[in-house]
PDB file of C-alpha atoms and ligand atoms in Angstrom:
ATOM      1  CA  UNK A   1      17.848  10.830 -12.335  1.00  0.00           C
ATOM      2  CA  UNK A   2      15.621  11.293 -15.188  1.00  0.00           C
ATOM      3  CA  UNK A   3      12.145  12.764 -14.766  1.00  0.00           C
ATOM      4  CA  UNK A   4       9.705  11.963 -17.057  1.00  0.00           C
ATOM      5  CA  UNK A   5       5.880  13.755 -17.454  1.00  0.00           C
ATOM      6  CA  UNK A   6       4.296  11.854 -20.396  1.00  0.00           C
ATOM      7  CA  UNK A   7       3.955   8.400 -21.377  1.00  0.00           C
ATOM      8  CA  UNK A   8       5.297   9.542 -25.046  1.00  0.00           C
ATOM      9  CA  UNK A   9       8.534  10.779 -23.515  1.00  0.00           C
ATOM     10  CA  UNK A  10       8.907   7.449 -21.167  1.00  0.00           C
ATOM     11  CA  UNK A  11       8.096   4.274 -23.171  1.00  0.00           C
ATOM     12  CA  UNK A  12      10.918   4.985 -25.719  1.00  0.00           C
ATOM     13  CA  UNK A  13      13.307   6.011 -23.293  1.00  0.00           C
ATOM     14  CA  UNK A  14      12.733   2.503 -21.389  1.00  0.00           C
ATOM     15  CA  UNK A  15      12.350   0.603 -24.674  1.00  0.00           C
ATOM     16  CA  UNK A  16      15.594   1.324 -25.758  1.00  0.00           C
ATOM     17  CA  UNK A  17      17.455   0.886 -22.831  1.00  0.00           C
ATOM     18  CA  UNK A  18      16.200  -2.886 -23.058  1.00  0.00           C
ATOM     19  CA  UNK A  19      17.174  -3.896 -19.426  1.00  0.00           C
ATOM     20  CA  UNK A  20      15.500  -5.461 -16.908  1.00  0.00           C
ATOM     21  CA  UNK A  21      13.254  -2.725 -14.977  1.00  0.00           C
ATOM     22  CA  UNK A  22      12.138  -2.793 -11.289  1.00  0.00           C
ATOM     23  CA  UNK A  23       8.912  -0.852 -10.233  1.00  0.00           C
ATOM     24  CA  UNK A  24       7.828   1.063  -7.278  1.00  0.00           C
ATOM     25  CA  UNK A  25       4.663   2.973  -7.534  1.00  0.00           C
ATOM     26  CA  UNK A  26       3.993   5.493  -5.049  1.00  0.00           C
ATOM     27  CA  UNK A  27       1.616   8.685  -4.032  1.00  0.00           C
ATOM     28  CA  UNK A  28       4.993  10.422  -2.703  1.00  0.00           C
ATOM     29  CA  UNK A  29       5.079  11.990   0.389  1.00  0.00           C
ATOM     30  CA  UNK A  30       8.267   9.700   0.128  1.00  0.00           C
ATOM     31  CA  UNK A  31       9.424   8.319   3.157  1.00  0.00           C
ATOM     32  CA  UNK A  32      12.118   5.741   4.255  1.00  0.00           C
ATOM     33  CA  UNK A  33       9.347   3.123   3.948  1.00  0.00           C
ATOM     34  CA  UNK A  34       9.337   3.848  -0.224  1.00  0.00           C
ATOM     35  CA  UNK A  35      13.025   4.670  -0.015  1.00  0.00           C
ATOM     36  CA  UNK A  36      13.154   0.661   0.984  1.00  0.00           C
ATOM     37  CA  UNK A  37      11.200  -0.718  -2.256  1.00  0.00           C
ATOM     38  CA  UNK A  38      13.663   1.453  -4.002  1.00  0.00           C
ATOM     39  CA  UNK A  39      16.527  -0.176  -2.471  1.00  0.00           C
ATOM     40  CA  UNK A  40      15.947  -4.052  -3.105  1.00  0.00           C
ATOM     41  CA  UNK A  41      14.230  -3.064  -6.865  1.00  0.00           C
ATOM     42  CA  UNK A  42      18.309  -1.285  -7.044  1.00  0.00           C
ATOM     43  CA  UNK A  43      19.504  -4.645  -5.563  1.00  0.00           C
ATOM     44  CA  UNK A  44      17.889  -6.537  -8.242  1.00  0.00           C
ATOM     45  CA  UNK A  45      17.545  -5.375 -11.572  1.00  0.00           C
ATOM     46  CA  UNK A  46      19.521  -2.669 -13.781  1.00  0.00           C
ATOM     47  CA  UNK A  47      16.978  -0.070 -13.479  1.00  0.00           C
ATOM     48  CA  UNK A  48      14.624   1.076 -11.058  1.00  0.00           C
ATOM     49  CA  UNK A  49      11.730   3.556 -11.685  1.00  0.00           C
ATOM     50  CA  UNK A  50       9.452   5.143  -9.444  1.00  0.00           C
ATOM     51  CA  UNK A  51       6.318   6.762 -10.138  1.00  0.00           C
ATOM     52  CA  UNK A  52       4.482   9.634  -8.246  1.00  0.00           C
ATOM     53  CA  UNK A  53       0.791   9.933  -8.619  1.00  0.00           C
ATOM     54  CA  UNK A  54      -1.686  11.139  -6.508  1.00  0.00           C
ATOM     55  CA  UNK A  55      -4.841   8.488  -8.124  1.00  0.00           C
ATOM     56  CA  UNK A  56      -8.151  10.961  -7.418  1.00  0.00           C
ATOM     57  CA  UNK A  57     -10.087   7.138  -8.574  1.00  0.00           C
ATOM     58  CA  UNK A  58      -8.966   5.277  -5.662  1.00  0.00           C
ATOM     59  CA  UNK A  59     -10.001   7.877  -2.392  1.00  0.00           C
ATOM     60  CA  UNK A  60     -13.101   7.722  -1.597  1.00  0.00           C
ATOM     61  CA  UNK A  61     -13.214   9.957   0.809  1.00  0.00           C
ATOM     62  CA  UNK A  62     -12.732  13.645  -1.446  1.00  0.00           C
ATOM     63  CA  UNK A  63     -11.533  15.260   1.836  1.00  0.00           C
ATOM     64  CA  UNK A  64      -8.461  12.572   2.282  1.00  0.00           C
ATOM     65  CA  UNK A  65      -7.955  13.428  -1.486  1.00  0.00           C
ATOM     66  CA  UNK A  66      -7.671  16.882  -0.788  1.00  0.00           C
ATOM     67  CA  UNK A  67      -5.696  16.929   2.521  1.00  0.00           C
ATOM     68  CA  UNK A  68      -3.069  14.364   0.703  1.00  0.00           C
ATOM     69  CA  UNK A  69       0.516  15.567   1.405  1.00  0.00           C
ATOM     70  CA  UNK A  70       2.246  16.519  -1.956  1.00  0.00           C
ATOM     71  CA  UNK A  71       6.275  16.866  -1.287  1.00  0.00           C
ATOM     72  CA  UNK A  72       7.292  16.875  -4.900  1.00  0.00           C
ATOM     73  CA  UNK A  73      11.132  18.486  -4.191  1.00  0.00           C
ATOM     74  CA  UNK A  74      11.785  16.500  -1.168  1.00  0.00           C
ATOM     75  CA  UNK A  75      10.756  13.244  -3.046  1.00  0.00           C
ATOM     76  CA  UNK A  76      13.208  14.460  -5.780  1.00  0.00           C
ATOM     77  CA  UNK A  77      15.925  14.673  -3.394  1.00  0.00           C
ATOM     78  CA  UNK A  78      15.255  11.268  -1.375  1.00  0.00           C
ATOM     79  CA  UNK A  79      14.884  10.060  -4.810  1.00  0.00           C
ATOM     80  CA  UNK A  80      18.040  11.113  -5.987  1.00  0.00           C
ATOM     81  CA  UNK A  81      19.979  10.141  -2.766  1.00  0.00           C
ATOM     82  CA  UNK A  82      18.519   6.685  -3.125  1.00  0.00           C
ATOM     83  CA  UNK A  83      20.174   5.982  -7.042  1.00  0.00           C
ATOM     84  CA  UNK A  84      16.724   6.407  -8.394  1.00  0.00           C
ATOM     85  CA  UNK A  85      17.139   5.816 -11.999  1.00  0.00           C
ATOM     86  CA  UNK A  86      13.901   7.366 -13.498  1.00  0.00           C
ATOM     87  CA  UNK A  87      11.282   9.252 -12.075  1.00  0.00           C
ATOM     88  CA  UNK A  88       7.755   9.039 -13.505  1.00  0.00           C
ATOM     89  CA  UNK A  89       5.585  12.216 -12.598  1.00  0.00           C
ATOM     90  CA  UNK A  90       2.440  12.207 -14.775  1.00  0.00           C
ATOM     91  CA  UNK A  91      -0.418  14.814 -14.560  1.00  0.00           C
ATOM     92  CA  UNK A  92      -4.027  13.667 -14.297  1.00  0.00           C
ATOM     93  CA  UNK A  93      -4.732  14.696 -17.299  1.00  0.00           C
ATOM     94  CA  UNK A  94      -2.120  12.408 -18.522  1.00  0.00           C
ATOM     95  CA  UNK A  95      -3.465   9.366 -16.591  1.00  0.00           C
ATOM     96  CA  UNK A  96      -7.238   9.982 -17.538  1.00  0.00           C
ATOM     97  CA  UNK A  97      -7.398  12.033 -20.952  1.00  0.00           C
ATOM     98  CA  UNK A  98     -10.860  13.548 -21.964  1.00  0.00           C
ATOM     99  CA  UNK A  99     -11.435  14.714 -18.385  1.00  0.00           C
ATOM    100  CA  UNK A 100     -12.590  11.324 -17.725  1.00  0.00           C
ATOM    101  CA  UNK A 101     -11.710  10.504 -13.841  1.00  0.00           C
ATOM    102  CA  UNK A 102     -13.210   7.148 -13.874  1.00  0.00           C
ATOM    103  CA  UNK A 103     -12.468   3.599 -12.758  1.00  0.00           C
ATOM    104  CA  UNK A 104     -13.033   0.482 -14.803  1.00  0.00           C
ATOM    105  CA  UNK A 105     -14.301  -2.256 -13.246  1.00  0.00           C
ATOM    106  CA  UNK A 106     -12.049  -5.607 -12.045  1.00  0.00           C
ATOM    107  CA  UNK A 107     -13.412  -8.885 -10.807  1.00  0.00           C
ATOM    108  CA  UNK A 108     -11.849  -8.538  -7.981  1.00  0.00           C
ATOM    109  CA  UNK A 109     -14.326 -11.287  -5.614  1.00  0.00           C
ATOM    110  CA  UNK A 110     -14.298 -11.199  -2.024  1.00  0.00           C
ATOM    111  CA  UNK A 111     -11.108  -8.773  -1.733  1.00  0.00           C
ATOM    112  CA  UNK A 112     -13.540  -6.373  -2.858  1.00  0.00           C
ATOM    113  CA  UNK A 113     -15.514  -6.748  -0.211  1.00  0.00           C
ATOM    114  CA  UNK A 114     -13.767  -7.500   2.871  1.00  0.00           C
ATOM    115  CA  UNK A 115     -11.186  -5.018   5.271  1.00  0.00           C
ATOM    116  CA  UNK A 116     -10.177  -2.217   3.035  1.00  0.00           C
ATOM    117  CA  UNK A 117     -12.628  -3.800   0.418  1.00  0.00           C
ATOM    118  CA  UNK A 118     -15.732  -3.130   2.510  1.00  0.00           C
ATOM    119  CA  UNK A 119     -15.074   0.460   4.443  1.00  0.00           C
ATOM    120  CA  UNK A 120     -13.731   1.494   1.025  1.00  0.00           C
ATOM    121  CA  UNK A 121     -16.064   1.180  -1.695  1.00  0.00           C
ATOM    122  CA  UNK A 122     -14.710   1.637  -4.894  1.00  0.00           C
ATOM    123  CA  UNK A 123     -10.948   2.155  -3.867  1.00  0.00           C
ATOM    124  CA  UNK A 124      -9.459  -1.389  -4.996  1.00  0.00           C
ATOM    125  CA  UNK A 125     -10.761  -0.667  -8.687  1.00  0.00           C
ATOM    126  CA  UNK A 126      -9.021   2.973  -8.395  1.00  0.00           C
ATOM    127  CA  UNK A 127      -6.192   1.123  -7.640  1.00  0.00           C
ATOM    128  CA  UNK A 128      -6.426  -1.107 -10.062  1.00  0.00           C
ATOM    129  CA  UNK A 129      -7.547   1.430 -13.073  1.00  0.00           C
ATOM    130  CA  UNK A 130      -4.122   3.104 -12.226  1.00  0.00           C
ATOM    131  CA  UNK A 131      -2.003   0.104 -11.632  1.00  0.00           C
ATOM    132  CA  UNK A 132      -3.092  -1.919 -14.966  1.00  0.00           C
ATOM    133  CA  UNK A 133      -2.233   2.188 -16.593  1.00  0.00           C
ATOM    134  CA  UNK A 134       0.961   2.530 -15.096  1.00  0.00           C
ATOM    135  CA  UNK A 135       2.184  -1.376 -15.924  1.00  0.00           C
ATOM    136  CA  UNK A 136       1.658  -0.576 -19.429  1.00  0.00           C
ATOM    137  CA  UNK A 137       3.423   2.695 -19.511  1.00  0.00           C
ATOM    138  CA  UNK A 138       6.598   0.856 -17.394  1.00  0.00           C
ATOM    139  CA  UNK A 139       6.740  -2.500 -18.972  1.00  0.00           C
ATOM    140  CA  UNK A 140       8.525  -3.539 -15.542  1.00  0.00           C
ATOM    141  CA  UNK A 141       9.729  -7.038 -14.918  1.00  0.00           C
ATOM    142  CA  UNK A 142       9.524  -6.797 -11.138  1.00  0.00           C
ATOM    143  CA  UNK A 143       6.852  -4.668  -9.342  1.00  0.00           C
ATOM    144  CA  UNK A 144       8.214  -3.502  -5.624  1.00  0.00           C
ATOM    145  CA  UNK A 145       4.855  -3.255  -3.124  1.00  0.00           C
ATOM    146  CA  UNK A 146       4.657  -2.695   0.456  1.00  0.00           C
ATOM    147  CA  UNK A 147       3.635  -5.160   3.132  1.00  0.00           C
ATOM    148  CA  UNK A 148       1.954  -2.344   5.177  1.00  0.00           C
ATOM    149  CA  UNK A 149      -0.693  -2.094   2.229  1.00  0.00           C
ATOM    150  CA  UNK A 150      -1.245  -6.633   3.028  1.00  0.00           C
ATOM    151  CA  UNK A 151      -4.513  -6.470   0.710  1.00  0.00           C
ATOM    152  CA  UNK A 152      -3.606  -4.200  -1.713  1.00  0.00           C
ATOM    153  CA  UNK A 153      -0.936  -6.861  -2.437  1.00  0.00           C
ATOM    154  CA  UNK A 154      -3.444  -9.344  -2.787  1.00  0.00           C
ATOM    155  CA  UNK A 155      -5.573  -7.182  -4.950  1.00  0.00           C
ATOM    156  CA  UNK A 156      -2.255  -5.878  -7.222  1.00  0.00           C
ATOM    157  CA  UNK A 157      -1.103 -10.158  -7.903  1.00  0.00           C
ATOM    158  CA  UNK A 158      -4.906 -10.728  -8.382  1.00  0.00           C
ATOM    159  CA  UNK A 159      -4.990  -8.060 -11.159  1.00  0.00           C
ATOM    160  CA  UNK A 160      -2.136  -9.451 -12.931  1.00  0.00           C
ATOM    161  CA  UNK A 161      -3.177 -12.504 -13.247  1.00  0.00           C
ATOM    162  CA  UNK A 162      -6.450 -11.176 -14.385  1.00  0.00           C
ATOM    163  CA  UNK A 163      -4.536  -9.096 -17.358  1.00  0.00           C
ATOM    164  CA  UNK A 164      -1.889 -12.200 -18.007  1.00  0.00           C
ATOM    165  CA  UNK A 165       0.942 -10.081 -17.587  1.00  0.00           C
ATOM    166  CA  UNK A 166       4.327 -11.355 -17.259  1.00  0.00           C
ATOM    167  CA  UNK A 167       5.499  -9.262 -13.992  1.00  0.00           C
ATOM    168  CA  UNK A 168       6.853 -10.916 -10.967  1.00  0.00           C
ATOM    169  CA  UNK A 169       5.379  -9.182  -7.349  1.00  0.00           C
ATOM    170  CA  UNK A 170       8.422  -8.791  -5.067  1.00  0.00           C
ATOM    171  CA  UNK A 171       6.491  -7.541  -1.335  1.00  0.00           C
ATOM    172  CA  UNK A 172       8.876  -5.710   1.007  1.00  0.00           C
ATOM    173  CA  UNK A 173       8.177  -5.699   4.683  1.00  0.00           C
ATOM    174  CA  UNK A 174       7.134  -2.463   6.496  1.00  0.00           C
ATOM    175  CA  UNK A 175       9.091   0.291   7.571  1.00  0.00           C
ATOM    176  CA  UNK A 176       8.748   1.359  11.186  1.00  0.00           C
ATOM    177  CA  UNK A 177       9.583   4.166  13.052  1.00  0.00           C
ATOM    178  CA  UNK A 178      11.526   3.877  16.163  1.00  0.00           C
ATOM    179  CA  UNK A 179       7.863   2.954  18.262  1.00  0.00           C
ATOM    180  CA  UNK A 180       7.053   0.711  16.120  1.00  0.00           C
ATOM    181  CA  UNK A 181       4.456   2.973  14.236  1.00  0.00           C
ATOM    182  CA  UNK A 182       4.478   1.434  10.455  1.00  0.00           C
ATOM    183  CA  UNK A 183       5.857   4.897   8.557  1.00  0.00           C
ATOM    184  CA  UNK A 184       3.080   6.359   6.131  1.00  0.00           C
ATOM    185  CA  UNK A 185       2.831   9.574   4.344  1.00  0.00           C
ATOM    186  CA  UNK A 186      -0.311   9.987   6.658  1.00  0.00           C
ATOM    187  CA  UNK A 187       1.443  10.359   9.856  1.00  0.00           C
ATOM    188  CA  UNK A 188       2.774  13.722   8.877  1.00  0.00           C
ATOM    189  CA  UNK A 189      -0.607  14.712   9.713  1.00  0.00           C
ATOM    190  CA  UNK A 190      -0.901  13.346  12.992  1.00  0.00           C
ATOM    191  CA  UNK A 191      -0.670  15.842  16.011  1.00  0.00           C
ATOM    192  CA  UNK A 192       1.608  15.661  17.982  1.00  0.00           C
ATOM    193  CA  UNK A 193      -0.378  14.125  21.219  1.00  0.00           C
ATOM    194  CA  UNK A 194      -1.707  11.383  18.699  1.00  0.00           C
ATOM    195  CA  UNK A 195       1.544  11.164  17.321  1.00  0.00           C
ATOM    196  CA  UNK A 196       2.560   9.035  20.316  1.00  0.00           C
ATOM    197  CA  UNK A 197      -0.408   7.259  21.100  1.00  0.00           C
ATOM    198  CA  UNK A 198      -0.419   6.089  17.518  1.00  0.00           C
ATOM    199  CA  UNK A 199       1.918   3.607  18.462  1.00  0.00           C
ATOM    200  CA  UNK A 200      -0.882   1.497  20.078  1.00  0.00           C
ATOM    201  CA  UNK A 201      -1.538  -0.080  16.850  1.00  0.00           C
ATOM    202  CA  UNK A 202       1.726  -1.913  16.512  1.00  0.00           C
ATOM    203  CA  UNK A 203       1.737  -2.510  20.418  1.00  0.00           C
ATOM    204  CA  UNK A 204      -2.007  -4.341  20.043  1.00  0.00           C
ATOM    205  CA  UNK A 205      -0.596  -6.275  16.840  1.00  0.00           C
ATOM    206  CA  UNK A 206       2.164  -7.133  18.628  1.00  0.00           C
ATOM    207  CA  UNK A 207       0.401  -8.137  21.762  1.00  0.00           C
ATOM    208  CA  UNK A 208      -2.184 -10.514  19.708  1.00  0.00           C
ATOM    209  CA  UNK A 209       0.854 -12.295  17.679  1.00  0.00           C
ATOM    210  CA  UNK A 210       2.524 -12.995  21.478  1.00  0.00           C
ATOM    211  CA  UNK A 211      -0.612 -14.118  22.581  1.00  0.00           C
ATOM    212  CA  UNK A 212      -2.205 -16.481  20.281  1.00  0.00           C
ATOM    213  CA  UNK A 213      -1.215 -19.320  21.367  1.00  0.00           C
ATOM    214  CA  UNK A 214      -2.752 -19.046  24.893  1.00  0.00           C
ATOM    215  CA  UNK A 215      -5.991 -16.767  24.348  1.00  0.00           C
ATOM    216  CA  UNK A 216      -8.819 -16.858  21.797  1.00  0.00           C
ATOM    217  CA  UNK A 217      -8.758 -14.070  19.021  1.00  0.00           C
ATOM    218  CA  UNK A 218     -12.002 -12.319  20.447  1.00  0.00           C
ATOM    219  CA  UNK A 219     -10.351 -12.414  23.912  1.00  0.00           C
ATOM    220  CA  UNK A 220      -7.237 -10.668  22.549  1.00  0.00           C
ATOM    221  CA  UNK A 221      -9.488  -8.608  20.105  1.00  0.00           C
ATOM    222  CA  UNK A 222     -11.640  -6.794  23.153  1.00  0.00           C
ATOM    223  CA  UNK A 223      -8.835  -5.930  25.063  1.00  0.00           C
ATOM    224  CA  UNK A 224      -6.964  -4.709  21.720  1.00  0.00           C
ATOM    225  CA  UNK A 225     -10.326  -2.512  21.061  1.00  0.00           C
ATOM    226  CA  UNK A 226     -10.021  -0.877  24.502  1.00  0.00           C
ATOM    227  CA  UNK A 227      -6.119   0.111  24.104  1.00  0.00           C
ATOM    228  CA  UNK A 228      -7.194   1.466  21.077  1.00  0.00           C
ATOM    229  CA  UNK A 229     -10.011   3.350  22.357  1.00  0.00           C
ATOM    230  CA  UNK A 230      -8.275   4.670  25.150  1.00  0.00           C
ATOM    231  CA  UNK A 231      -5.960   6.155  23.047  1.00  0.00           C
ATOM    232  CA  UNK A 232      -8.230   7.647  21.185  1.00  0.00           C
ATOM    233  CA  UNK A 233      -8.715   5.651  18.062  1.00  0.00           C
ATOM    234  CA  UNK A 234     -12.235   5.150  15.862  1.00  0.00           C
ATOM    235  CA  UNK A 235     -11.291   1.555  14.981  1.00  0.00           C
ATOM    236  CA  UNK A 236     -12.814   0.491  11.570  1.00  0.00           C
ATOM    237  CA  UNK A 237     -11.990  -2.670  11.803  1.00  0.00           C
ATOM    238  CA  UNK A 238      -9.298  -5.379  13.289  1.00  0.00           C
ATOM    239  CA  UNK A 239      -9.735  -9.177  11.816  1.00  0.00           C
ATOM    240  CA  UNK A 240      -8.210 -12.086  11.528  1.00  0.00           C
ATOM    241  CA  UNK A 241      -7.809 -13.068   7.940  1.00  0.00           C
ATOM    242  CA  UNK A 242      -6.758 -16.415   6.842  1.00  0.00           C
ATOM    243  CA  UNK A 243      -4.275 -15.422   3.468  1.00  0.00           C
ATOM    244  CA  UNK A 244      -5.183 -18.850   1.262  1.00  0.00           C
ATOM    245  CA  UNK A 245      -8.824 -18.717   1.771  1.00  0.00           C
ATOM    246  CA  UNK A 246      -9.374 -14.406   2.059  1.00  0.00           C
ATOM    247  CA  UNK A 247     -11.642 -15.659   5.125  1.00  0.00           C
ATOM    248  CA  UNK A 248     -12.594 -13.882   7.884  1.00  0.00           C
ATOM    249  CA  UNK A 249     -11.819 -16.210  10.995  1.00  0.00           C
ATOM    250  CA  UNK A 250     -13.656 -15.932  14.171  1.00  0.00           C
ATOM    251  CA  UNK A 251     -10.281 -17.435  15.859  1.00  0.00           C
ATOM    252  CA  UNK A 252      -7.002 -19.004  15.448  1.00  0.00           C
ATOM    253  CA  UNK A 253      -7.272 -22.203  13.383  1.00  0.00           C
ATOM    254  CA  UNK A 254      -4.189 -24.799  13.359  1.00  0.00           C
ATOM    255  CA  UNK A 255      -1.509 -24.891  10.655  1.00  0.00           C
ATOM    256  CA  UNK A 256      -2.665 -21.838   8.947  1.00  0.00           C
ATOM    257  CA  UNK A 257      -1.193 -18.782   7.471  1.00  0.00           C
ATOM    258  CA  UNK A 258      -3.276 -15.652   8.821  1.00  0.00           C
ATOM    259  CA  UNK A 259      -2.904 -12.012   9.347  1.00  0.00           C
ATOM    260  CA  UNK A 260      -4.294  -9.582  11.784  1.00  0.00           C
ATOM    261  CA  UNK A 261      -5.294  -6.429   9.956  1.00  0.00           C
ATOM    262  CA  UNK A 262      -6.233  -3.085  10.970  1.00  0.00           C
ATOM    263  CA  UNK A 263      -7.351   0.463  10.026  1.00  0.00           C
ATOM    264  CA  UNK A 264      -8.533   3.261  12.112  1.00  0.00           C
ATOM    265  CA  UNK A 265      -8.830   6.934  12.574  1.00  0.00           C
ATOM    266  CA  UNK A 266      -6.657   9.260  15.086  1.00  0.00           C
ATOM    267  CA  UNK A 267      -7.702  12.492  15.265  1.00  0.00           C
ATOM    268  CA  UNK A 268      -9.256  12.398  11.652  1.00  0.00           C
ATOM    269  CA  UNK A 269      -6.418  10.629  10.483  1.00  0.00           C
ATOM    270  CA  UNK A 270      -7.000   7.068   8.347  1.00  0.00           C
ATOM    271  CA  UNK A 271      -3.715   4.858   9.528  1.00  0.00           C
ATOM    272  CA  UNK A 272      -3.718   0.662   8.641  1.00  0.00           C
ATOM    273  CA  UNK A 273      -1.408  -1.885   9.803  1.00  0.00           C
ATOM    274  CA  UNK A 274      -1.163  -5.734   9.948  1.00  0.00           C
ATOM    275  CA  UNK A 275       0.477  -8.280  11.131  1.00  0.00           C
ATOM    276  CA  UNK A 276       1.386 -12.169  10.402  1.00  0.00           C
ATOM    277  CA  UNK A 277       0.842 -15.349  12.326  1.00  0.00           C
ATOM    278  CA  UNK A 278       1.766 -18.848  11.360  1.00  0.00           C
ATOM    279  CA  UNK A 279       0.034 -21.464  13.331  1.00  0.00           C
TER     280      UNK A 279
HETATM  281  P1  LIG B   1       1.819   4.877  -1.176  1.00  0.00           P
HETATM  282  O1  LIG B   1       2.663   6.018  -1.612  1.00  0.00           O
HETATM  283  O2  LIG B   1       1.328   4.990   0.235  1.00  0.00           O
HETATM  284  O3  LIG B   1       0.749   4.517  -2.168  1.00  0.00           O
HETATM  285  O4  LIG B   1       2.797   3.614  -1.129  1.00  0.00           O
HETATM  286  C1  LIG B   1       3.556   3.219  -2.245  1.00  0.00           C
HETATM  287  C2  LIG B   1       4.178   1.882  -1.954  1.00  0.00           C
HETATM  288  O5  LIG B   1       5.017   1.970  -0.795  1.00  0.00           O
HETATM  289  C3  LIG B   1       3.134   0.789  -1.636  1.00  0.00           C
HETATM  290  O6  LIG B   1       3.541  -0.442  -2.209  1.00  0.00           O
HETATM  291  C4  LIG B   1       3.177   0.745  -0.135  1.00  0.00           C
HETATM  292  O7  LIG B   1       2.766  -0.503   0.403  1.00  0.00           O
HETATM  293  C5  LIG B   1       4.653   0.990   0.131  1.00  0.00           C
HETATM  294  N1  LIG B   1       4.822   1.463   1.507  1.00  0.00           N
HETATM  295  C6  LIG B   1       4.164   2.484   2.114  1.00  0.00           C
HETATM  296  N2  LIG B   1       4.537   2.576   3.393  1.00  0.00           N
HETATM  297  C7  LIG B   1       5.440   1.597   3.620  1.00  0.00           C
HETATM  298  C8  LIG B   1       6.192   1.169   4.760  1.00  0.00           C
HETATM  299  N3  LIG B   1       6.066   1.760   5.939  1.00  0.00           N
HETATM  300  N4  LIG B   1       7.040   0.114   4.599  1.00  0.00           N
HETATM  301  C9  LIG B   1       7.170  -0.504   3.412  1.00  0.00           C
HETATM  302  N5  LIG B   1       6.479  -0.149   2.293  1.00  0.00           N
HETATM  303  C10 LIG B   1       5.631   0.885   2.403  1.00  0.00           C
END
């Protein structure tokens, strides 16, 4: 695998290869869950780069920032083991030269300001200052996201359509652990108690998407709440999110394409999940 630190060193290198190049960005703290985008972006173009950068633009919360998980020799290995084909590790200084750690601004609309949007402020323009960055430095023609992250898929298609860009979205769906926990590079900081109970999450989405057709959304949302209380969650939020129209839905509405999204904290820990209903 090659391992590249610069921007100067990598464009050339992927210029000249002049081959059709799948992208996965990550933060690392790799996990089979990445290891996955990896695997269909092998499956379906000639070569497949990943990128590792911890964005300081898109936390907004500078403890989460700091308590990040940084892995760097394991991700080489998983890496490597997978048929990574290039590596992209670039410094912050390389990302924001001049010391300036600061996000432009995207017209993003109302993903900006619902779910992640709202109990994040500023986070989807991180996202995008470092997405449009690393597009431009990776000329991909397919870009490899996860399903887990629903809106930041909706946020990563609206920016390329915002910047015109010729690069196809392919989303991959989430990686679980045997309970059904989605994996993140988060849940290595779970304890071990909340570890376990973490699973609620999926058994809540689960229990709405089984549900829906015989019990109101607010029905199924109180007694979701209480699972997750009793386990011990601080729930930020869990909607219901009709995909075409980005609205909020007070309950299930026929022939519609929705999602039930959540996020939440366990033991000081930020974990999201979602799930999909068709009506
Ligand atoms: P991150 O390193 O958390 O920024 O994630 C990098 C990419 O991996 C994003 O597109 C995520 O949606 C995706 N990803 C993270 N966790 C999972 C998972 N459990 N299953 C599938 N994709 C994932």
């Amino acid at each position: 695998m090659y391992i590249f630190k610069t921007e100067h060193e990598l464009k050339p290198f992927l210029r000249a290869k002049n081959v059709n190049i799948g992208f996965v960005p990550t933060m690392g703290a790799l996990h089979q869950g990445h290891i996955s985008l990896i695997q269909v972006s092998k499956a379906e173009n000639d070569l497949t780069v990943c990128s590792i950068f911890v964005n300081p633009t898109q936390f907004n919360d500078p403890k989460d920032f700091e308590k990040y998980p940084i892995t760097t020799g394991n991700d080489v290995n998983l890496l490597e083991a997978a048929g990574n084909d290039v590596l992209f590790l670039p410094t912050v200084s390389e990302m924001y030269p001049g010391g300036k750690i600061v996000s432009n601004v995207y017209p993003l609309g109302d993903l900006d300001h619902i779910l992640e949007g709202k109990h994040r402020p500023g986070h989807y323009n991180g996202v995008c200052t470092v997405v449009e960055k690393l597009l431009r430095q990776v000329e991909p023609h397919r870009l490899y996201l996860g399903e887990k992250d629903f809106q930041q898929c909706l946020v990563i298609n609206k920016l390329i359509n915002l910047l015109h860009l010729n690069i196809q979205t392919v989303i991959c769906p989430t990686q679980r652990e045997q309970d059904g926990l989605a994996m993140s590079s988060r849940n290595v900081r779970l304890a071990e108690t909340d570890r376990s109970r973490a699973a609620t999450i999926f058994q809540v989405l689960g229990y709405i998407k089984q549900n829906f057709n015989t019990t109101s959304f607010p029905e199924l949302k109180k007694s979701g709440l209480s699972l997750l209380q009793e386990a011990g969650f601080e729930t930020e939020y869990l909607e219901l999110l009709e995909i075409d129209s980005l609205k909020i839905l007070s309950d299930f509405i026929p022939n519609s394409k929705m999602a039930v999204l959540f996020a939440g904290k366990l033991g000081g820990v930020r974990l999201i999940d979602n799930i999909q209903i068709q009506s």
